[in-house]
mmCIF file of C-alpha atoms in Angstrom:
data_model
loop_
_atom_site.group_PDB
_atom_site.id
_atom_site.type_symbol
_atom_site.label_atom_id
_atom_site.label_comp_id
_atom_site.label_asym_id
_atom_site.label_seq_id
_atom_site.Cartn_x
_atom_site.Cartn_y
_atom_site.Cartn_z
ATOM 1 C CA MET A 69 12.836 -5.049 10.920
ATOM 2 C CA LYS A 70 10.268 -4.873 13.861
ATOM 3 C CA ARG A 71 7.566 -3.978 11.310
ATOM 4 C CA LEU A 72 8.370 -6.904 9.059
ATOM 5 C CA VAL A 73 8.232 -9.456 12.011
ATOM 6 C CA LYS A 74 4.980 -7.997 12.994
ATOM 7 C CA LEU A 75 3.750 -8.410 9.554
ATOM 8 C CA VAL A 76 4.855 -12.013 9.273
ATOM 9 C CA LEU A 77 3.383 -12.828 12.621
ATOM 10 C CA ARG A 78 0.035 -11.331 11.485
ATOM 11 C CA MET A 79 0.105 -13.270 8.446
ATOM 12 C CA ALA A 80 0.940 -16.619 10.152
ATOM 13 C CA SER A 81 -1.783 -16.078 12.692
ATOM 14 C CA LEU A 82 -4.315 -15.315 9.897
ATOM 15 C CA LEU A 83 -3.400 -18.437 7.896
ATOM 16 C CA ALA A 84 -3.598 -20.580 11.108
ATOM 17 C CA ALA A 85 -7.072 -19.241 12.049
ATOM 18 C CA VAL A 86 -8.217 -19.829 8.408
ATOM 19 C CA SER A 87 -6.750 -23.206 8.412
ATOM 20 C CA ILE A 88 -8.363 -24.207 11.687
ATOM 21 C CA LEU A 89 -11.812 -22.846 10.885
ATOM 22 C CA ALA A 90 -11.861 -24.355 7.191
ATOM 23 C CA PHE A 91 -10.705 -27.748 8.529
ATOM 24 C CA LEU A 92 -13.444 -27.638 11.199
ATOM 25 C CA MET A 93 -16.066 -26.947 8.856
ATOM 26 C CA MET A 94 -14.974 -29.742 6.614
ATOM 27 C CA ALA A 95 -14.799 -32.065 9.644
ATOM 28 C CA LYS A 96 -18.377 -31.211 10.509
ATOM 29 C CA ALA A 97 -19.674 -31.858 7.022
ATOM 30 C CA PRO A 98 -21.807 -34.853 6.726
ATOM 31 C CA MET A 99 -19.267 -37.046 4.829
ATOM 32 C CA ASP A 100 -16.864 -39.717 5.731
ATOM 33 C CA PRO A 101 -13.159 -38.373 5.845
ATOM 34 C CA LEU A 102 -12.022 -40.970 3.609
ATOM 35 C CA THR A 103 -14.779 -40.517 0.991
ATOM 36 C CA ALA A 104 -14.075 -36.828 1.179
ATOM 37 C CA TYR A 105 -10.377 -37.438 0.446
ATOM 38 C CA ILE A 106 -10.783 -40.106 -2.339
ATOM 39 C CA GLY A 107 -14.069 -39.163 -3.765
ATOM 40 C CA VAL A 108 -17.546 -40.795 -3.813
ATOM 41 C CA ASN A 109 -16.850 -42.734 -6.992
ATOM 42 C CA SER A 110 -13.443 -43.730 -6.290
ATOM 43 C CA THR A 111 -12.313 -47.243 -7.446
ATOM 44 C CA ILE A 112 -8.795 -47.359 -5.822
ATOM 45 C CA SER A 113 -7.909 -50.711 -3.957
ATOM 46 C CA GLU A 114 -8.330 -51.567 -0.270
ATOM 47 C CA GLU A 115 -4.395 -51.248 0.103
ATOM 48 C CA ALA A 116 -4.490 -47.753 -1.387
ATOM 49 C CA LYS A 117 -7.295 -46.740 0.900
ATOM 50 C CA GLU A 118 -5.447 -47.946 3.849
ATOM 51 C CA GLU A 119 -2.347 -45.920 2.907
ATOM 52 C CA ALA A 120 -4.457 -42.909 2.638
ATOM 53 C CA ILE A 121 -6.030 -43.506 6.082
ATOM 54 C CA GLU A 122 -2.570 -43.885 7.585
ATOM 55 C CA TYR A 123 -1.044 -41.035 5.847
ATOM 56 C CA TRP A 124 -3.687 -38.514 6.598
ATOM 57 C CA ASN A 125 -4.573 -40.061 9.868
ATOM 58 C CA LEU A 126 -8.309 -40.223 8.618
ATOM 59 C CA ASP A 127 -9.432 -42.814 11.232
ATOM 60 C CA GLY A 128 -8.297 -40.489 14.237
ATOM 61 C CA PRO A 129 -10.087 -37.775 16.027
ATOM 62 C CA PRO A 130 -10.379 -34.320 14.325
ATOM 63 C CA VAL A 131 -7.553 -32.841 16.289
ATOM 64 C CA GLU A 132 -4.997 -35.429 15.328
ATOM 65 C CA ARG A 133 -6.472 -35.270 11.686
ATOM 66 C CA PHE A 134 -5.698 -31.539 11.623
ATOM 67 C CA LEU A 135 -2.319 -31.871 12.966
ATOM 68 C CA ALA A 136 -1.594 -34.496 10.357
ATOM 69 C CA TRP A 137 -3.028 -32.338 7.595
ATOM 70 C CA ALA A 138 -1.188 -29.245 8.811
ATOM 71 C CA GLY A 139 2.083 -31.011 8.995
ATOM 72 C CA ASN A 140 1.934 -32.372 5.526
ATOM 73 C CA THR A 141 0.639 -28.824 4.288
ATOM 74 C CA LEU A 142 3.687 -27.107 5.991
ATOM 75 C CA LYS A 143 5.828 -29.541 3.855
ATOM 76 C CA GLY A 144 4.102 -28.337 0.850
ATOM 77 C CA ASP A 145 1.855 -31.350 0.409
ATOM 78 C CA PHE A 146 -1.698 -30.039 0.124
ATOM 79 C CA GLY A 147 -2.945 -33.433 -1.235
ATOM 80 C CA GLU A 148 -4.464 -34.195 -4.462
ATOM 81 C CA SER A 149 -7.708 -32.932 -6.068
ATOM 82 C CA ILE A 150 -10.399 -35.348 -6.317
ATOM 83 C CA VAL A 151 -12.151 -33.507 -9.219
ATOM 84 C CA TYR A 152 -9.132 -32.599 -11.297
ATOM 85 C CA LYS A 153 -6.947 -35.672 -10.368
ATOM 86 C CA GLN A 154 -3.979 -33.350 -9.896
ATOM 87 C CA PRO A 155 -1.964 -32.038 -6.846
ATOM 88 C CA VAL A 156 -3.948 -29.136 -5.383
ATOM 89 C CA LEU A 157 -1.092 -26.709 -5.669
ATOM 90 C CA THR A 158 -0.892 -27.531 -9.506
ATOM 91 C CA VAL A 159 -4.657 -26.844 -9.813
ATOM 92 C CA ILE A 160 -4.361 -23.547 -7.997
ATOM 93 C CA LYS A 161 -1.473 -22.405 -9.990
ATOM 94 C CA GLU A 162 -3.025 -23.191 -13.248
ATOM 95 C CA ARG A 163 -6.350 -21.734 -12.457
ATOM 96 C CA PHE A 164 -5.167 -18.565 -10.781
ATOM 97 C CA GLN A 165 -3.463 -17.086 -13.686
ATOM 98 C CA TYR A 166 -6.914 -16.806 -15.311
ATOM 99 C CA SER A 167 -8.545 -15.593 -12.204
ATOM 100 C CA LEU A 168 -5.846 -13.052 -11.699
ATOM 101 C CA ALA A 169 -6.371 -11.498 -15.182
ATOM 102 C CA LEU A 170 -10.049 -11.433 -14.622
ATOM 103 C CA MET A 171 -9.820 -9.854 -11.166
ATOM 104 C CA LEU A 172 -7.175 -7.181 -12.086
ATOM 105 C CA ALA A 173 -9.284 -6.200 -15.090
ATOM 106 C CA SER A 174 -12.446 -5.830 -13.213
ATOM 107 C CA TRP A 175 -10.767 -4.271 -10.165
ATOM 108 C CA LEU A 176 -9.088 -1.596 -12.119
ATOM 109 C CA CYS A 177 -12.022 -0.840 -14.233
ATOM 110 C CA SER A 178 -14.444 -0.633 -10.981
ATOM 111 C CA GLY A 179 -11.670 1.598 -9.276
ATOM 112 C CA VAL A 180 -11.071 4.151 -12.010
ATOM 113 C CA PHE A 181 -14.748 4.364 -13.369
ATOM 114 C CA GLY A 182 -16.145 4.383 -9.815
ATOM 115 C CA PHE A 183 -13.748 7.207 -8.741
ATOM 116 C CA ALA A 184 -14.521 9.258 -11.853
ATOM 117 C CA LEU A 185 -18.361 8.817 -11.425
ATOM 118 C CA GLY A 186 -18.094 9.649 -7.629
ATOM 119 C CA VAL A 187 -16.334 12.969 -8.367
ATOM 120 C CA LEU A 188 -18.784 13.792 -11.205
ATOM 121 C CA ALA A 189 -21.789 13.141 -8.702
ATOM 122 C CA ALA A 190 -20.323 15.191 -6.097
ATOM 123 C CA VAL A 191 -19.384 18.293 -8.403
ATOM 124 C CA TYR A 192 -22.899 18.166 -9.961
ATOM 125 C CA LYS A 193 -24.827 17.427 -6.730
ATOM 126 C CA ASP A 194 -28.493 17.241 -7.024
ATOM 127 C CA SER A 195 -28.440 17.402 -10.604
ATOM 128 C CA ILE A 196 -30.012 15.013 -13.146
ATOM 129 C CA LEU A 197 -26.422 13.444 -13.674
ATOM 130 C CA ASP A 198 -26.063 12.889 -9.895
ATOM 131 C CA LYS A 199 -29.441 11.359 -9.631
ATOM 132 C CA VAL A 200 -28.761 8.964 -12.356
ATOM 133 C CA ILE A 201 -25.334 7.967 -11.155
ATOM 134 C CA LYS A 202 -26.768 7.247 -7.741
ATOM 135 C CA SER A 203 -29.849 5.313 -8.962
ATOM 136 C CA VAL A 204 -27.615 3.156 -11.284
ATOM 137 C CA CYS A 205 -25.113 2.512 -8.428
ATOM 138 C CA LEU A 206 -27.945 1.437 -6.089
ATOM 139 C CA VAL A 207 -29.474 -0.832 -8.499
ATOM 140 C CA PHE A 208 -26.145 -2.393 -9.325
ATOM 141 C CA GLN A 209 -25.136 -2.812 -5.673
ATOM 142 C CA SER A 210 -28.345 -4.688 -4.965
ATOM 143 C CA SER A 211 -28.105 -6.919 -7.961
ATOM 144 C CA PRO A 212 -26.778 -10.637 -7.550
ATOM 145 C CA THR A 213 -23.743 -11.357 -9.415
ATOM 146 C CA PHE A 214 -25.226 -14.421 -11.329
ATOM 147 C CA TRP A 215 -28.152 -12.414 -12.526
ATOM 148 C CA VAL A 216 -26.057 -9.575 -13.862
ATOM 149 C CA GLY A 217 -23.899 -12.068 -15.589
ATOM 150 C CA LEU A 218 -26.703 -14.065 -17.067
ATOM 151 C CA LEU A 219 -28.296 -10.713 -18.408
ATOM 152 C CA ALA A 220 -24.994 -9.726 -19.984
ATOM 153 C CA LEU A 221 -24.413 -12.949 -21.454
ATOM 154 C CA SER A 222 -28.081 -12.944 -22.893
ATOM 155 C CA ILE A 223 -27.649 -9.511 -24.292
ATOM 156 C CA PHE A 224 -24.233 -9.125 -25.461
ATOM 157 C CA ALA A 225 -23.193 -12.607 -26.322
ATOM 158 C CA VAL A 226 -26.627 -14.510 -27.337
ATOM 159 C CA ASN A 227 -28.770 -11.782 -28.805
ATOM 160 C CA LEU A 228 -26.023 -9.200 -30.123
ATOM 161 C CA GLY A 229 -23.092 -11.812 -30.808
ATOM 162 C CA TRP A 230 -20.541 -9.166 -29.762
ATOM 163 C CA PHE A 231 -18.782 -11.539 -27.436
ATOM 164 C CA PRO A 232 -18.234 -15.360 -26.879
ATOM 165 C CA ILE A 233 -20.639 -17.113 -24.807
ATOM 166 C CA GLY A 234 -18.022 -18.487 -22.358
ATOM 167 C CA LEU A 235 -14.516 -19.894 -21.731
ATOM 168 C CA ALA A 236 -11.271 -18.142 -21.770
ATOM 169 C CA ALA A 237 -10.212 -18.934 -25.484
ATOM 170 C CA PRO A 238 -11.895 -20.246 -28.482
ATOM 171 C CA MET A 239 -12.893 -23.970 -28.464
ATOM 172 C CA GLY A 240 -10.740 -26.418 -30.498
ATOM 173 C CA LYS A 241 -7.732 -24.264 -30.403
ATOM 174 C CA LEU A 242 -4.227 -25.215 -28.679
ATOM 175 C CA ALA A 243 -3.120 -22.959 -25.938
ATOM 176 C CA SER A 244 -0.213 -22.077 -28.033
ATOM 177 C CA GLU A 245 -2.236 -20.977 -30.986
ATOM 178 C CA VAL A 246 -4.455 -18.680 -28.874
ATOM 179 C CA THR A 247 -3.676 -14.851 -29.532
ATOM 180 C CA LEU A 248 -3.707 -12.184 -26.873
ATOM 181 C CA GLY A 249 -6.590 -10.539 -28.797
ATOM 182 C CA GLU A 250 -8.761 -13.564 -28.398
ATOM 183 C CA ARG A 251 -8.082 -13.917 -24.744
ATOM 184 C CA VAL A 252 -8.880 -10.339 -24.158
ATOM 185 C CA HIS A 253 -11.980 -10.824 -26.154
ATOM 186 C CA HIS A 254 -13.201 -13.611 -23.987
ATOM 187 C CA LEU A 255 -12.207 -11.745 -20.817
ATOM 188 C CA ILE A 256 -14.216 -8.571 -21.470
ATOM 189 C CA LEU A 257 -17.794 -9.786 -20.651
ATOM 190 C CA PRO A 258 -16.980 -11.462 -17.272
ATOM 191 C CA ALA A 259 -14.627 -8.673 -16.231
ATOM 192 C CA ALA A 260 -17.264 -6.025 -17.069
ATOM 193 C CA THR A 261 -19.753 -7.918 -15.049
ATOM 194 C CA LEU A 262 -17.475 -8.012 -11.977
ATOM 195 C CA SER A 263 -16.526 -4.405 -12.404
ATOM 196 C CA ILE A 264 -20.061 -3.070 -12.711
ATOM 197 C CA LEU A 265 -20.953 -4.688 -9.406
ATOM 198 C CA GLY A 266 -17.829 -2.942 -7.919
ATOM 199 C CA ILE A 267 -18.395 0.407 -9.335
ATOM 200 C CA GLY A 268 -21.490 1.389 -7.011
ATOM 201 C CA LYS A 269 -19.552 1.244 -3.717
ATOM 202 C CA ILE A 270 -16.533 3.218 -4.756
ATOM 203 C CA THR A 271 -18.821 5.832 -6.355
ATOM 204 C CA LEU A 272 -21.099 6.493 -3.665
ATOM 205 C CA TYR A 273 -18.262 6.504 -1.108
ATOM 206 C CA THR A 274 -16.082 8.888 -3.270
ATOM 207 C CA ARG A 275 -19.203 11.119 -3.768
ATOM 208 C CA GLN A 276 -19.764 11.522 -0.056
ATOM 209 C CA LYS A 277 -16.223 12.016 0.783
ATOM 210 C CA LEU A 278 -15.898 14.888 -1.844
ATOM 211 C CA LEU A 279 -18.954 16.482 -0.560
ATOM 212 C CA GLU A 280 -17.598 16.537 2.938
ATOM 213 C CA ILE A 281 -14.608 18.380 1.704
ATOM 214 C CA LEU A 282 -16.207 20.675 -0.561
ATOM 215 C CA GLY A 283 -18.370 21.791 2.464
ATOM 216 C CA SER A 284 -15.509 22.611 4.581
ATOM 217 C CA GLU A 285 -14.353 26.066 5.574
ATOM 218 C CA PHE A 286 -11.080 26.145 3.850
ATOM 219 C CA ILE A 287 -13.128 25.494 0.551
ATOM 220 C CA LEU A 288 -15.320 28.365 1.125
ATOM 221 C CA TYR A 289 -12.026 30.443 1.479
ATOM 222 C CA ALA A 290 -10.766 29.067 -1.845
ATOM 223 C CA LYS A 291 -14.122 29.985 -3.549
ATOM 224 C CA ALA A 292 -13.781 33.443 -2.228
ATOM 225 C CA ARG A 293 -10.235 33.780 -3.883
ATOM 226 C CA GLY A 294 -12.032 33.069 -7.127
ATOM 227 C CA GLU A 295 -11.021 29.489 -7.661
ATOM 228 C CA GLY A 296 -13.399 27.491 -9.835
ATOM 229 C CA ILE A 297 -14.971 24.228 -8.843
ATOM 230 C CA TRP A 298 -12.834 21.783 -10.967
ATOM 231 C CA GLN A 299 -9.571 23.900 -9.787
ATOM 232 C CA ILE A 300 -10.718 23.342 -6.136
ATOM 233 C CA VAL A 301 -11.111 19.617 -6.760
ATOM 234 C CA GLY A 302 -7.827 19.272 -8.565
ATOM 235 C CA ARG A 303 -6.066 21.175 -5.752
ATOM 236 C CA HIS A 304 -7.815 20.177 -2.549
ATOM 237 C CA GLY A 305 -10.238 17.319 -3.240
ATOM 238 C CA LEU A 306 -8.377 14.631 -5.063
ATOM 239 C CA LYS A 307 -5.549 14.225 -2.661
ATOM 240 C CA ASN A 308 -7.905 14.005 0.394
ATOM 241 C CA ILE A 309 -10.344 11.572 -1.118
ATOM 242 C CA ALA A 310 -7.633 9.446 -2.697
ATOM 243 C CA ILE A 311 -6.659 7.410 0.451
ATOM 244 C CA PRO A 312 -10.210 6.701 1.497
ATOM 245 C CA ALA A 313 -10.924 5.620 -2.053
ATOM 246 C CA VAL A 314 -7.886 3.274 -2.136
ATOM 247 C CA THR A 315 -8.872 1.945 1.356
ATOM 248 C CA VAL A 316 -12.353 1.114 -0.096
ATOM 249 C CA GLN A 317 -10.998 -0.367 -3.193
ATOM 250 C CA PHE A 318 -8.387 -2.754 -1.473
ATOM 251 C CA ALA A 319 -11.002 -3.773 1.028
ATOM 252 C CA SER A 320 -13.015 -4.903 -1.961
ATOM 253 C CA PHE A 321 -10.603 -7.729 -2.684
ATOM 254 C CA SER A 322 -12.307 -10.213 -0.476
ATOM 255 C CA GLU A 323 -15.628 -9.463 -2.056
ATOM 256 C CA LEU A 324 -14.139 -9.716 -5.537
ATOM 257 C CA PHE A 325 -12.561 -13.010 -4.733
ATOM 258 C CA GLY A 326 -15.849 -14.209 -3.518
ATOM 259 C CA GLY A 327 -17.738 -12.884 -6.704
ATOM 260 C CA ILE A 328 -15.459 -14.612 -9.118
ATOM 261 C CA ALA A 329 -16.954 -18.050 -8.155
ATOM 262 C CA LEU A 330 -20.336 -17.073 -9.507
ATOM 263 C CA ALA A 331 -19.143 -14.883 -12.386
ATOM 264 C CA GLU A 332 -16.794 -17.776 -13.670
ATOM 265 C CA SER A 333 -19.543 -20.279 -13.353
ATOM 266 C CA VAL A 334 -21.835 -18.243 -15.476
ATOM 267 C CA PHE A 335 -19.399 -17.624 -18.182
ATOM 268 C CA SER A 336 -17.576 -21.036 -17.959
ATOM 269 C CA TYR A 337 -14.451 -19.264 -17.410
ATOM 270 C CA PRO A 338 -11.821 -21.602 -16.101
ATOM 271 C CA GLY A 339 -10.415 -19.858 -13.094
ATOM 272 C CA ILE A 340 -10.004 -20.547 -9.545
ATOM 273 C CA GLY A 341 -13.721 -19.490 -8.830
ATOM 274 C CA SER A 342 -15.075 -22.300 -10.918
ATOM 275 C CA ALA A 343 -12.661 -24.529 -9.321
ATOM 276 C CA VAL A 344 -14.314 -23.753 -6.034
ATOM 277 C CA THR A 345 -17.697 -24.491 -7.331
ATOM 278 C CA ALA A 346 -16.706 -27.880 -8.865
ATOM 279 C CA ALA A 347 -14.788 -28.773 -5.687
ATOM 280 C CA GLY A 348 -17.917 -27.992 -3.476
ATOM 281 C CA LEU A 349 -20.119 -30.044 -5.748
ATOM 282 C CA GLY A 350 -17.781 -32.882 -5.855
ATOM 283 C CA GLY A 351 -16.696 -32.917 -2.209
ATOM 284 C CA ASP A 352 -13.110 -32.117 -2.994
ATOM 285 C CA VAL A 353 -11.984 -31.228 0.451
ATOM 286 C CA PRO A 354 -8.324 -31.013 -0.228
ATOM 287 C CA LEU A 355 -8.831 -28.488 -2.980
ATOM 288 C CA LEU A 356 -11.401 -26.636 -0.711
ATOM 289 C CA LEU A 357 -8.902 -26.283 2.003
ATOM 290 C CA GLY A 358 -5.970 -25.196 -0.368
ATOM 291 C CA ILE A 359 -8.058 -22.616 -1.978
ATOM 292 C CA ALA A 360 -9.321 -21.318 1.536
ATOM 293 C CA ILE A 361 -5.598 -20.842 2.539
ATOM 294 C CA PHE A 362 -4.664 -19.223 -0.806
ATOM 295 C CA SER A 363 -7.633 -16.851 -0.716
ATOM 296 C CA ALA A 364 -6.692 -15.649 2.720
ATOM 297 C CA LEU A 365 -3.047 -15.028 1.625
ATOM 298 C CA PHE A 366 -4.246 -13.253 -1.454
ATOM 299 C CA VAL A 367 -6.617 -10.845 0.549
ATOM 300 C CA PHE A 368 -3.788 -10.305 2.986
ATOM 301 C CA THR A 369 -1.475 -9.345 0.214
ATOM 302 C CA GLY A 370 -3.915 -6.967 -1.178
ATOM 303 C CA ASN A 371 -4.193 -5.106 2.210
ATOM 304 C CA PHE A 372 -0.544 -4.994 2.356
ATOM 305 C CA ILE A 373 -0.085 -3.391 -0.989
ATOM 306 C CA ALA A 374 -2.774 -0.802 0.162
ATOM 307 C CA ASN A 375 -0.817 0.084 3.220
ATOM 308 C CA ILE A 376 2.283 0.747 1.113
ATOM 309 C CA LEU A 377 0.378 3.001 -1.266
ATOM 310 C CA TYR A 378 -0.832 5.241 1.558
ATOM 311 C CA GLY A 379 2.589 6.748 1.964
ATOM 312 C CA ALA A 380 2.979 7.050 -1.701
ATOM 313 C CA ILE A 381 -0.310 8.969 -2.148
ATOM 314 C CA ASP A 382 0.244 11.151 1.005
ATOM 315 C CA PRO A 383 3.958 11.333 2.355
ATOM 316 C CA ARG A 384 2.793 12.746 5.567
ATOM 317 C CA ILE A 385 1.645 9.250 6.547
ATOM 318 C CA LYS A 386 4.475 7.614 8.440
ATOM 319 C CA GLU A 387 5.063 3.915 8.689
ATOM 320 C CA GLY A 388 2.989 2.466 11.282
ATOM 321 C CA GLY A 389 0.976 -0.677 12.062
ATOM 322 C CA PHE A 390 -0.270 -2.844 9.082
ATOM 323 C CA ARG A 391 -4.014 -2.737 8.368
ATOM 324 C CA GLY A 392 -4.694 -6.274 7.894
#
């Protein structure tokens, strides 16, 4: 019970800090508060403008405006998106289901392939395979997301025609008519782009940790007993590198959430990342604030899941403080 209370307090303090910082950044932006709320090209009447000013206290100082916004937000009213002409929560809900599929696919691929490549590189240290894996990882880690996405789009969608150019489903089809296979086909290229960018970090980290374990004294004793390299890795290596690998992989949640904005823009994928881009270009402050809070909650949840998995991977780890 004490741990649960501590967890709730940490989450509340995180959301409060994100809310304050996000609101201050929007308040300092060179844009009139009313214009930021109703949009640059709004044609609403003067009476409606007065109602918006009164409801959100847009003519008051920043502190009063924040308290008014926070009060309405706590009631579940995040305002209406200027770009999409829908409630902010509706936009986030509709868009997040696409982004969730994209993030989970890329996250799982980067974790599985990165872990496997890291083990291979460590086992065959200083070999051609090790050098190739390290070189490729370093190249991908230093490559911008949009550049990798455009390159993949040009080669595999335009030149080879293996995948669709963009979107989450074929154009001209109703949502009820789109098959699972078609959705997966549209998902592969953007998911591969995001996973490639995440593989490098987990590969290099796993390689380094496994090399440290293989160089320890108890491994030398295992070799003296006649155990082979893969037997040693299976018995002693995987369990010891699993927790650091899980830590790094879950820590990439925030990077992954940031990367989808560029990836979804390149592939015209209708997720929450493309909504962030559209909101930023359109001065959609209510949507930007809503997504900022939602992204903080999402990353916090990822770290919470990682904390639970530590005990499942290694039962010796007792319940302790939450790694937020």
